[in-house]
Coordinates of C-alpha atoms and ligand atoms in Angstrom, one line a residue:
X161 CA -15.5 43.0 68.3
X162 CA -17.3 46.1 69.3
X163 CA -16.4 49.7 68.6
X164 CA -14.5 52.0 70.9
X165 CA -17.3 54.3 71.9
X166 CA -17.2 58.1 72.5
X167 CA -20.4 58.8 74.4
X168 CA -21.8 62.4 74.3
X169 CA -24.9 62.9 76.5
X170 CA -26.7 66.0 77.5
X171 CA -30.1 67.9 77.5
X172 CA -32.1 68.8 74.4
X173 CA -30.5 71.3 72.0
X174 CA -27.2 71.3 73.8
X175 CA -25.5 70.8 70.4
X176 CA -24.8 67.1 71.0
X177 CA -25.5 65.8 67.5
X178 CA -23.7 68.5 65.5
X179 CA -20.8 68.3 67.9
X180 CA -20.7 64.5 67.8
X181 CA -20.8 64.5 64.0
X182 CA -17.8 67.0 63.9
X183 CA -15.9 65.0 66.5
X184 CA -16.5 61.8 64.4
X185 CA -15.2 63.5 61.3
X186 CA -12.0 64.6 63.0
X187 CA -11.4 61.1 64.4
X188 CA -12.3 59.3 61.1
X189 CA -15.1 57.6 63.1
X190 CA -18.8 56.9 62.5
X191 CA -21.6 58.9 64.2
X192 CA -25.0 57.8 65.5
X193 CA -27.6 60.1 67.0
X194 CA -29.5 57.7 69.3
X195 CA -32.4 60.2 69.7
X196 CA -33.2 59.7 66.0
X197 CA -34.3 56.1 66.8
X198 CA -36.6 57.3 69.6
X199 CA -38.0 59.8 67.1
X200 CA -38.6 57.0 64.6
X201 CA -40.5 55.0 67.2
X202 CA -42.5 58.1 68.1
X203 CA -43.5 58.7 64.5
X204 CA -44.8 55.1 64.4
X205 CA -46.7 55.6 67.7
X206 CA -48.3 58.8 66.4
X207 CA -49.4 56.9 63.2
X208 CA -50.8 54.0 65.3
X209 CA -52.6 56.5 67.6
X210 CA -51.6 54.8 70.8
X211 CA -48.6 54.2 73.1
X212 CA -48.6 50.4 73.4
X213 CA -44.9 49.5 73.4
X214 CA -45.5 45.9 72.0
X215 CA -47.5 47.2 69.1
X216 CA -45.0 50.0 68.4
X217 CA -42.1 47.6 68.4
X218 CA -43.9 45.1 66.1
X219 CA -44.7 48.0 63.7
X220 CA -41.1 49.1 63.8
X221 CA -39.9 45.7 62.8
X222 CA -42.6 45.1 60.2
X223 CA -41.8 48.5 58.5
X224 CA -38.1 48.1 58.8
X225 CA -37.1 50.9 61.2
X226 CA -33.4 50.2 60.9
X227 CA -30.0 51.9 61.1
X228 CA -28.0 52.4 57.9
X229 CA -24.8 54.1 56.9
X230 CA -25.1 57.3 54.9
X231 CA -21.3 58.0 54.6
X232 CA -20.0 58.3 58.2
X233 CA -23.4 59.0 59.6
X234 CA -25.6 56.1 60.8
X235 CA -29.2 57.1 60.3
X236 CA -32.7 55.6 60.6
X237 CA -34.5 54.3 57.6
X238 CA -38.2 53.5 57.6
X239 CA -40.2 51.8 54.9
X240 CA -36.9 51.6 52.9
X241 CA -36.3 55.4 52.9
X242 CA -34.3 57.8 55.1
X243 CA -36.6 58.9 57.9
X244 CA -34.7 62.1 58.8
X245 CA -37.3 64.6 57.6
X246 CA -40.3 62.8 59.0
X247 CA -38.8 62.4 62.5
X248 CA -38.0 66.1 63.0
X249 CA -41.6 67.3 62.8
X250 CA -43.1 69.4 65.7
X251 CA -45.5 66.6 66.4
X252 CA -42.7 64.1 66.9
X253 CA -40.7 66.5 69.0
X254 CA -43.7 67.1 71.3
X255 CA -44.4 63.4 71.9
X256 CA -40.9 61.9 71.9
X257 CA -40.1 62.2 75.7
X258 CA -43.3 60.3 76.5
X259 CA -42.4 57.4 74.1
X260 CA -38.7 57.4 75.2
X261 CA -39.9 56.7 78.8
X262 CA -41.3 53.3 77.8
X263 CA -38.9 50.6 79.1
X264 CA -39.5 48.0 76.4
X265 CA -38.8 50.6 73.7
X266 CA -35.6 51.6 75.4
X267 CA -34.5 48.0 75.4
X268 CA -35.3 47.8 71.7
X269 CA -33.3 50.9 70.9
X270 CA -30.3 49.8 73.1
X271 CA -30.2 46.5 71.3
X272 CA -30.1 48.3 67.9
X273 CA -27.3 50.7 69.2
X274 CA -25.2 47.8 70.5
X275 CA -25.7 45.9 67.3
X276 CA -24.6 48.9 65.2
X277 CA -21.4 49.2 67.4
X278 CA -20.3 45.7 66.5
X279 CA -19.7 46.8 62.9
X280 CA -17.6 49.9 63.8
X281 CA -14.0 50.6 64.8
X282 CA -14.7 53.9 66.6
X283 CA -18.3 55.1 67.1
X284 CA -19.4 58.5 68.4
X285 CA -22.8 58.2 69.9
X286 CA -24.9 61.0 71.3
X287 CA -28.0 60.8 73.5
X288 CA -29.2 61.0 77.1
X289 CA -28.0 57.6 78.6
X290 CA -25.2 56.5 76.4
X291 CA -22.5 56.8 79.1
X292 CA -24.8 55.7 82.0
X293 CA -26.8 52.8 80.5
X294 CA -26.0 51.8 77.0
X295 CA -22.2 51.9 77.0
X296 CA -21.1 52.2 80.6
X297 CA -17.6 51.1 79.5
X298 CA -17.3 53.8 76.8
X299 CA -13.7 54.9 76.1
X300 CA -14.7 58.5 76.8
X301 CA -17.9 60.0 78.3
X302 CA -18.8 63.7 77.8
X303 CA -21.8 65.5 79.3
X304 CA -22.6 68.6 77.2
X305 CA -24.7 71.3 78.8
X306 CA -25.7 75.0 78.3
X307 CA -28.3 77.3 79.9
X308 CA -31.9 76.8 78.6
X309 CA -31.6 80.4 77.1
X310 CA -28.4 79.6 75.2
X311 CA -29.9 76.4 73.9
X312 CA -33.2 78.1 72.9
X313 CA -31.3 80.8 71.1
X314 CA -29.3 78.2 69.1
X315 CA -32.4 76.2 68.3
X316 CA -34.2 79.3 67.0
X317 CA -31.2 80.4 65.0
X318 CA -30.9 76.9 63.5
X319 CA -34.5 77.2 62.3
X320 CA -33.6 80.3 60.4
X321 CA -36.6 82.2 61.8
X322 CA -36.7 85.8 63.2
X323 CA -36.8 85.7 67.0
X324 CA -37.0 88.1 70.0
X325 CA -36.7 87.8 73.8
X326 CA -40.3 86.5 74.0
X327 CA -39.7 83.6 71.6
X328 CA -36.5 82.8 73.4
X329 CA -38.4 82.6 76.7
X330 CA -41.1 80.3 75.1
X331 CA -38.5 78.0 73.5
X332 CA -36.4 77.9 76.7
X333 CA -39.5 76.9 78.7
X334 CA -40.3 74.1 76.3
X335 CA -36.7 72.8 76.4
X336 CA -36.7 72.9 80.2
X337 CA -39.9 70.9 80.3
X338 CA -38.4 68.3 78.0
X339 CA -35.3 68.1 80.2
X340 CA -37.4 67.7 83.3
X341 CA -39.3 64.9 81.7
X342 CA -36.2 63.2 80.4
X343 CA -34.4 63.6 83.8
X344 CA -37.3 62.4 86.0
X345 CA -38.3 59.2 84.2
X346 CA -37.6 56.0 86.1
X347 CA -35.8 54.2 83.3
X348 CA -32.3 55.5 82.3
X349 CA -33.0 59.2 83.2
X350 CA -30.9 62.0 81.8
X351 CA -28.0 62.4 84.1
X352 CA -24.3 62.9 84.0
X353 CA -22.2 59.7 84.5
X354 CA -19.8 60.3 87.5
X355 CA -16.9 59.7 85.1
X356 CA -18.1 62.0 82.3
X357 CA -16.3 65.2 81.6
X358 CA -18.6 68.1 81.9
X359 CA -18.5 70.8 79.1
X360 CA -20.7 73.8 79.6
X361 CA -21.0 75.3 76.0
X362 CA -22.9 78.5 77.0
X363 CA -19.9 80.6 76.3
X364 CA -17.9 78.3 74.0
X365 CA -17.6 78.4 70.3
X366 CA -18.5 75.3 68.3
X367 CA -14.9 74.9 67.3
X368 CA -13.7 75.1 70.9
X369 CA -16.1 72.5 72.1
X370 CA -15.3 70.1 69.3
X371 CA -11.5 70.6 69.8
X372 CA -11.8 69.8 73.5
X373 CA -13.7 66.6 72.9
X374 CA -11.4 65.5 70.1
X375 CA -8.3 66.1 72.3
X376 CA -9.9 64.1 75.2
X377 CA -10.9 61.3 72.7
X378 CA -7.5 61.0 71.2
X379 CA -6.0 60.6 74.6
X380 CA -8.7 58.1 75.7
X381 CA -8.3 56.0 72.5
X382 CA -4.6 55.7 73.1
X383 CA -5.0 54.4 76.6
Ligands
DC260 O1 -31.8 64.4 71.0 P1 -33.3 64.4 70.6 O2 -34.0 65.7 71.0 O3 -33.5 64.1 69.2 O4 -33.9 63.3 71.4 C1 -35.3 63.0 71.3 C2 -35.8 62.4 72.6 O5 -35.3 61.1 72.8 C3 -35.5 63.2 73.9 O6 -36.7 63.7 74.5 C4 -34.9 62.2 74.8 C5 -34.9 60.9 74.2 N1 -33.7 60.2 74.2 C6 -33.4 59.3 75.2 O7 -34.3 59.2 76.1 N2 -32.3 58.6 75.2 C7 -31.4 58.8 74.3 N3 -30.2 58.0 74.3 C8 -31.6 59.7 73.2 C9 -32.7 60.4 73.2

């Protein structure tokens, strides 16, 4: 048996993970942020000092890069410990698009995601290719988007730092570069599935965007 999947895809800093976690809570489902696994592999690549996918994959298996439940969240562990803090560093963020473009690593991540789904009833998964490549039969597909400026503003606010129009411009440019790289790769590029509902969150409150997805998910799960 595999889970009923709610797929939430979209560009960097579109609020996918926090939205997906809130949607999962409302539905009594589990939540998995697939980008976290790409970040785990990137951390390993940076430590190895090269981008050889075979070596990265073997190191990931040797060191036990695995997914585990932490309450309703399914998160990566590395070396027996939660990897969350390590995988959010600036170094990992700068390199992750490059590592996520390597086809053998995408296959490895997809196998882990599908494996995780077998143990769930309802799984809310967020990423870039969940509705297009990993779970094309998802019960509901959502594509979340917002302007680069809106996403930059949210990301800077999340970091709790002071920011001005210059820092927003710099952050928006970095986000747009990561989107361009994720959208132009040959394997499973970032794109909206034709049957995904599009939600532009530029002018939506967090609660509104969660409520819309929960309503659509409840309807889809009844079908
Ligand atoms: O959501 P995030 O910023 O943590 O994702 C990190 C990177 O991983 C991002 O550059 C795109 C990539 N990614 C991907 O290619 N496919 C996914 N399903 C999830 C993330």
